[in-house]
Short mmCIF file of the N, C-alpha and C atoms (twelve columns), coordinates in Angstrom:
data_MODEL
# 
_entry.id   MODEL 
# 
loop_
_atom_site.group_PDB 
_atom_site.id 
_atom_site.type_symbol 
_atom_site.label_atom_id 
_atom_site.label_alt_id 
_atom_site.label_comp_id 
_atom_site.label_asym_id 
_atom_site.label_seq_id 
_atom_site.Cartn_x 
_atom_site.Cartn_y 
_atom_site.Cartn_z 
_atom_site.pdbx_PDB_model_num 
ATOM 1   N N  . MET A 1  0.828   -1.193 0.000  1 
ATOM 2   C CA . MET A 1  0.000   0.000  0.000  1 
ATOM 3   C C  . MET A 1  0.865   1.246  0.000  1 
ATOM 4   N N  . CYS A 2  0.218   2.345  -0.286 1 
ATOM 5   C CA . CYS A 2  0.911   3.638  -0.226 1 
ATOM 6   C C  . CYS A 2  1.218   3.965  1.221  1 
ATOM 7   N N  . ASN A 3  2.269   4.678  1.391  1 
ATOM 8   C CA . ASN A 3  2.593   5.102  2.746  1 
ATOM 9   C C  . ASN A 3  2.638   6.619  2.831  1 
ATOM 10  N N  . ILE A 4  1.875   7.295  1.980  1 
ATOM 11  C CA . ILE A 4  1.783   8.752  2.022  1 
ATOM 12  C C  . ILE A 4  0.464   9.143  2.677  1 
ATOM 13  N N  . THR A 5  0.547   10.067 3.618  1 
ATOM 14  C CA . THR A 5  -0.622  10.602 4.304  1 
ATOM 15  C C  . THR A 5  -0.589  12.113 4.174  1 
ATOM 16  N N  . VAL A 6  -1.758  12.711 3.931  1 
ATOM 17  C CA . VAL A 6  -1.886  14.163 3.907  1 
ATOM 18  C C  . VAL A 6  -2.604  14.573 5.184  1 
ATOM 19  N N  . LYS A 7  -2.010  15.517 5.901  1 
ATOM 20  C CA . LYS A 7  -2.640  16.058 7.109  1 
ATOM 21  C C  . LYS A 7  -3.157  17.451 6.776  1 
ATOM 22  N N  . LEU A 8  -4.475  17.644 6.930  1 
ATOM 23  C CA . LEU A 8  -5.095  18.947 6.723  1 
ATOM 24  C C  . LEU A 8  -5.214  19.630 8.071  1 
ATOM 25  N N  . MET A 9  -4.650  20.821 8.180  1 
ATOM 26  C CA . MET A 9  -4.708  21.572 9.432  1 
ATOM 27  C C  . MET A 9  -5.517  22.842 9.204  1 
ATOM 28  N N  . SER A 10 -6.514  23.033 10.063 1 
ATOM 29  C CA . SER A 10 -7.374  24.208 9.971  1 
ATOM 30  C C  . SER A 10 -7.740  24.644 11.378 1 
ATOM 31  N N  . ASN A 11 -7.256  25.814 11.777 1 
ATOM 32  C CA . ASN A 11 -7.470  26.315 13.141 1 
ATOM 33  C C  . ASN A 11 -7.013  25.265 14.142 1 
ATOM 34  N N  . ASP A 12 -7.926  24.712 14.917 1 
ATOM 35  C CA . ASP A 12 -7.567  23.726 15.940 1 
ATOM 36  C C  . ASP A 12 -7.903  22.300 15.527 1 
ATOM 37  N N  . THR A 13 -8.231  22.072 14.255 1 
ATOM 38  C CA . THR A 13 -8.631  20.742 13.820 1 
ATOM 39  C C  . THR A 13 -7.614  20.160 12.845 1 
ATOM 40  N N  . GLU A 14 -7.551  18.840 12.838 1 
ATOM 41  C CA . GLU A 14 -6.701  18.105 11.907 1 
ATOM 42  C C  . GLU A 14 -7.522  16.992 11.277 1 
ATOM 43  N N  . GLU A 15 -7.280  16.756 9.992  1 
ATOM 44  C CA . GLU A 15 -7.919  15.648 9.287  1 
ATOM 45  C C  . GLU A 15 -6.839  14.917 8.509  1 
ATOM 46  N N  . LEU A 16 -6.868  13.587 8.541  1 
ATOM 47  C CA . LEU A 16 -5.897  12.787 7.808  1 
ATOM 48  C C  . LEU A 16 -6.536  12.190 6.566  1 
ATOM 49  N N  . ILE A 17 -5.821  12.266 5.465  1 
ATOM 50  C CA . ILE A 17 -6.207  11.575 4.235  1 
ATOM 51  C C  . ILE A 17 -5.124  10.527 4.009  1 
ATOM 52  N N  . LYS A 18 -5.499  9.254  4.090  1 
ATOM 53  C CA . LYS A 18 -4.527  8.166  3.999  1 
ATOM 54  C C  . LYS A 18 -4.531  7.543  2.605  1 
ATOM 55  N N  . ASP A 19 -3.503  6.741  2.330  1 
ATOM 56  C CA . ASP A 19 -3.349  6.019  1.066  1 
ATOM 57  C C  . ASP A 19 -3.374  6.956  -0.138 1 
ATOM 58  N N  . VAL A 20 -2.667  8.077  -0.019 1 
ATOM 59  C CA . VAL A 20 -2.620  9.071  -1.092 1 
ATOM 60  C C  . VAL A 20 -1.733  8.552  -2.219 1 
ATOM 61  N N  . THR A 21 -2.246  8.645  -3.443 1 
ATOM 62  C CA . THR A 21 -1.509  8.188  -4.617 1 
ATOM 63  C C  . THR A 21 -0.949  9.339  -5.440 1 
ATOM 64  N N  . GLN A 22 -1.574  10.524 -5.333 1 
ATOM 65  C CA . GLN A 22 -1.118  11.661 -6.130 1 
ATOM 66  C C  . GLN A 22 -1.571  12.963 -5.491 1 
ATOM 67  N N  . ILE A 23 -0.699  13.981 -5.564 1 
ATOM 68  C CA . ILE A 23 -1.045  15.338 -5.134 1 
ATOM 69  C C  . ILE A 23 -0.679  16.261 -6.285 1 
ATOM 70  N N  . GLU A 24 -1.657  17.025 -6.750 1 
ATOM 71  C CA . GLU A 24 -1.425  17.956 -7.856 1 
ATOM 72  C C  . GLU A 24 -1.676  19.374 -7.359 1 
ATOM 73  N N  . PHE A 25 -0.655  20.220 -7.474 1 
ATOM 74  C CA . PHE A 25 -0.758  21.608 -7.040 1 
ATOM 75  C C  . PHE A 25 -1.165  22.457 -8.239 1 
ATOM 76  N N  . CYS A 26 -2.435  22.840 -8.284 1 
ATOM 77  C CA . CYS A 26 -2.978  23.648 -9.373 1 
ATOM 78  C C  . CYS A 26 -2.982  25.115 -8.957 1 
ATOM 79  N N  . THR A 27 -3.388  25.971 -9.870 1 
ATOM 80  C CA . THR A 27 -3.392  27.405 -9.594 1 
ATOM 81  C C  . THR A 27 -4.273  27.764 -8.409 1 
ATOM 82  N N  . SER A 28 -5.487  27.220 -8.364 1 
ATOM 83  C CA . SER A 28 -6.418  27.609 -7.302 1 
ATOM 84  C C  . SER A 28 -6.721  26.493 -6.307 1 
ATOM 85  N N  . ASP A 29 -6.394  25.256 -6.634 1 
ATOM 86  C CA . ASP A 29 -6.726  24.112 -5.787 1 
ATOM 87  C C  . ASP A 29 -5.520  23.193 -5.626 1 
ATOM 88  N N  . ILE A 30 -5.634  22.320 -4.641 1 
ATOM 89  C CA . ILE A 30 -4.723  21.190 -4.505 1 
ATOM 90  C C  . ILE A 30 -5.582  19.946 -4.663 1 
ATOM 91  N N  . LEU A 31 -5.270  19.117 -5.661 1 
ATOM 92  C CA . LEU A 31 -6.040  17.900 -5.912 1 
ATOM 93  C C  . LEU A 31 -5.338  16.719 -5.256 1 
ATOM 94  N N  . VAL A 32 -6.078  15.973 -4.430 1 
ATOM 95  C CA . VAL A 32 -5.532  14.824 -3.715 1 
ATOM 96  C C  . VAL A 32 -6.279  13.576 -4.171 1 
ATOM 97  N N  . SER A 33 -5.528  12.596 -4.677 1 
ATOM 98  C CA . SER A 33 -6.106  11.331 -5.124 1 
ATOM 99  C C  . SER A 33 -5.671  10.218 -4.179 1 
ATOM 100 N N  . THR A 34 -6.596  9.283  -3.916 1 
ATOM 101 C CA . THR A 34 -6.292  8.135  -3.060 1 
ATOM 102 C C  . THR A 34 -6.762  6.863  -3.743 1 
ATOM 103 N N  . PHE A 35 -6.374  5.720  -3.172 1 
ATOM 104 C CA . PHE A 35 -6.816  4.435  -3.692 1 
ATOM 105 C C  . PHE A 35 -8.307  4.198  -3.480 1 
ATOM 106 N N  . PHE A 36 -8.809  4.524  -2.301 1 
ATOM 107 C CA . PHE A 36 -10.124 4.048  -1.902 1 
ATOM 108 C C  . PHE A 36 -11.208 5.107  -1.810 1 
ATOM 109 N N  . GLU A 37 -10.854 6.382  -1.877 1 
ATOM 110 C CA . GLU A 37 -11.851 7.442  -1.747 1 
ATOM 111 C C  . GLU A 37 -11.895 8.267  -3.026 1 
ATOM 112 N N  . GLN A 38 -12.933 9.051  -3.150 1 
ATOM 113 C CA . GLN A 38 -13.072 9.947  -4.288 1 
ATOM 114 C C  . GLN A 38 -12.004 11.042 -4.209 1 
ATOM 115 N N  . ASP A 39 -11.523 11.499 -5.372 1 
ATOM 116 C CA . ASP A 39 -10.547 12.588 -5.405 1 
ATOM 117 C C  . ASP A 39 -11.114 13.819 -4.716 1 
ATOM 118 N N  . ARG A 40 -10.223 14.586 -4.086 1 
ATOM 119 C CA . ARG A 40 -10.658 15.799 -3.378 1 
ATOM 120 C C  . ARG A 40 -9.925  17.003 -3.930 1 
ATOM 121 N N  . ALA A 41 -10.673 18.079 -4.181 1 
ATOM 122 C CA . ALA A 41 -10.095 19.359 -4.573 1 
ATOM 123 C C  . ALA A 41 -10.141 20.259 -3.346 1 
ATOM 124 N N  . LEU A 42 -8.987  20.666 -2.880 1 
ATOM 125 C CA . LEU A 42 -8.886  21.465 -1.659 1 
ATOM 126 C C  . LEU A 42 -8.571  22.908 -2.027 1 
ATOM 127 N N  . SER A 43 -9.438  23.825 -1.630 1 
ATOM 128 C CA . SER A 43 -9.222  25.250 -1.869 1 
ATOM 129 C C  . SER A 43 -8.811  25.917 -0.566 1 
ATOM 130 N N  . GLY A 44 -7.928  26.883 -0.656 1 
ATOM 131 C CA . GLY A 44 -7.553  27.658 0.523  1 
ATOM 132 C C  . GLY A 44 -6.480  27.020 1.380  1 
ATOM 133 N N  . TYR A 45 -5.807  25.988 0.881  1 
ATOM 134 C CA . TYR A 45 -4.727  25.334 1.628  1 
ATOM 135 C C  . TYR A 45 -3.387  25.624 0.964  1 
ATOM 136 N N  . LYS A 46 -2.329  25.607 1.773  1 
ATOM 137 C CA . LYS A 46 -0.980  25.719 1.227  1 
ATOM 138 C C  . LYS A 46 -0.110  24.640 1.866  1 
ATOM 139 N N  . PRO A 47 0.866   24.137 1.122  1 
ATOM 140 C CA . PRO A 47 1.770   23.140 1.699  1 
ATOM 141 C C  . PRO A 47 2.730   23.803 2.675  1 
ATOM 142 N N  . VAL A 48 2.879   23.192 3.844  1 
ATOM 143 C CA . VAL A 48 3.814   23.724 4.838  1 
ATOM 144 C C  . VAL A 48 4.918   22.725 5.190  1 
ATOM 145 N N  . LEU A 49 4.714   21.431 4.873  1 
ATOM 146 C CA . LEU A 49 5.732   20.428 5.179  1 
ATOM 147 C C  . LEU A 49 5.557   19.232 4.255  1 
ATOM 148 N N  . ILE A 50 6.678   18.760 3.706  1 
ATOM 149 C CA . ILE A 50 6.704   17.492 2.977  1 
ATOM 150 C C  . ILE A 50 7.838   16.685 3.593  1 
ATOM 151 N N  . ASP A 51 7.483   15.611 4.300  1 
ATOM 152 C CA . ASP A 51 8.456   14.768 4.992  1 
ATOM 153 C C  . ASP A 51 8.511   13.424 4.275  1 
ATOM 154 N N  . PHE A 52 9.573   13.204 3.510  1 
ATOM 155 C CA . PHE A 52 9.689   11.988 2.717  1 
ATOM 156 C C  . PHE A 52 9.920   10.752 3.588  1 
ATOM 157 N N  . LEU A 53 10.639  10.898 4.693  1 
ATOM 158 C CA . LEU A 53 10.902  9.744  5.555  1 
ATOM 159 C C  . LEU A 53 9.643   9.261  6.259  1 
ATOM 160 N N  . GLN A 54 8.798   10.193 6.694  1 
ATOM 161 C CA . GLN A 54 7.559   9.809  7.377  1 
ATOM 162 C C  . GLN A 54 6.402   9.607  6.406  1 
ATOM 163 N N  . GLY A 55 6.594   9.956  5.130  1 
ATOM 164 C CA . GLY A 55 5.507   9.830  4.159  1 
ATOM 165 C C  . GLY A 55 4.356   10.757 4.498  1 
ATOM 166 N N  . LEU A 56 4.676   12.006 4.845  1 
ATOM 167 C CA . LEU A 56 3.667   12.940 5.330  1 
ATOM 168 C C  . LEU A 56 3.743   14.259 4.570  1 
ATOM 169 N N  . VAL A 57 2.576   14.749 4.161  1 
ATOM 170 C CA . VAL A 57 2.445   16.075 3.573  1 
ATOM 171 C C  . VAL A 57 1.462   16.843 4.444  1 
ATOM 172 N N  . VAL A 58 1.872   18.008 4.933  1 
ATOM 173 C CA . VAL A 58 1.003   18.827 5.777  1 
ATOM 174 C C  . VAL A 58 0.527   20.021 4.958  1 
ATOM 175 N N  . LEU A 59 -0.797  20.185 4.905  1 
ATOM 176 C CA . LEU A 59 -1.420  21.318 4.228  1 
ATOM 177 C C  . LEU A 59 -2.149  22.145 5.274  1 
ATOM 178 N N  . GLU A 60 -1.923  23.442 5.252  1 
ATOM 179 C CA . GLU A 60 -2.520  24.330 6.247  1 
ATOM 180 C C  . GLU A 60 -3.533  25.247 5.575  1 
ATOM 181 N N  . ARG A 61 -4.700  25.351 6.198  1 
ATOM 182 C CA . ARG A 61 -5.749  26.231 5.672  1 
ATOM 183 C C  . ARG A 61 -5.350  27.670 5.921  1 
ATOM 184 N N  . GLN A 62 -5.494  28.483 4.896  1 
ATOM 185 C CA . GLN A 62 -5.150  29.896 4.975  1 
ATOM 186 C C  . GLN A 62 -6.348  30.700 5.443  1 
ATOM 187 N N  . THR A 63 -6.083  31.712 6.241  1 
ATOM 188 C CA . THR A 63 -7.146  32.618 6.661  1 
ATOM 189 C C  . THR A 63 -7.189  33.773 5.678  1 
ATOM 190 N N  . SER A 64 -8.355  34.341 5.502  1 
ATOM 191 C CA . SER A 64 -8.491  35.467 4.579  1 
ATOM 192 C C  . SER A 64 -7.889  36.712 5.219  1 
ATOM 193 N N  . PRO A 65 -7.450  37.680 4.408  1 
ATOM 194 C CA . PRO A 65 -6.859  38.898 4.972  1 
ATOM 195 C C  . PRO A 65 -7.791  39.611 5.947  1 
ATOM 196 N N  . GLY A 66 -9.102  39.573 5.719  1 
ATOM 197 C CA . GLY A 66 -10.050 40.211 6.627  1 
ATOM 198 C C  . GLY A 66 -10.038 39.595 8.011  1 
ATOM 199 N N  . GLN A 67 -9.780  38.288 8.106  1 
ATOM 200 C CA . GLN A 67 -9.742  37.606 9.393  1 
ATOM 201 C C  . GLN A 67 -8.476  37.955 10.172 1 
ATOM 202 N N  . LEU A 68 -7.449  38.420 9.473  1 
ATOM 203 C CA . LEU A 68 -6.203  38.780 10.139 1 
ATOM 204 C C  . LEU A 68 -6.161  40.252 10.521 1 
ATOM 205 N N  . GLY A 69 -7.201  40.984 10.187 1 
ATOM 206 C CA . GLY A 69 -7.220  42.405 10.473 1 
ATOM 207 C C  . GLY A 69 -6.485  43.225 9.431  1 
ATOM 208 N N  . ILE A 70 -6.193  42.623 8.284  1 
ATOM 209 C CA . ILE A 70 -5.503  43.328 7.203  1 
ATOM 210 C C  . ILE A 70 -6.540  43.762 6.179  1 
ATOM 211 N N  . ILE A 71 -6.456  45.002 5.756  1 
ATOM 212 C CA . ILE A 71 -7.432  45.502 4.778  1 
ATOM 213 C C  . ILE A 71 -6.758  45.654 3.434  1 
# 
C-alpha cells in the first residue's frame, strides 16, 4: 500500500487523508487522489511540510486577509 498521508490543518482541527496516490498543485486548488476514496479538490490550503521519511504532507488552511485584520 501507499505510505503517504496528507494532514489537513485548519485552526484547531486536523484531518488525515490516507493512502494518497497523487497530489497535484494547481493554480487555485490542490487535488488529492487516493486508492479508496473519491478525489478531493482542496481550496484555501498551502503546503507547509513534505516529509519523505515519514511519508507525510502537511497542508494548512489559509485565513483570509479580513480575518487577520488586514485591509
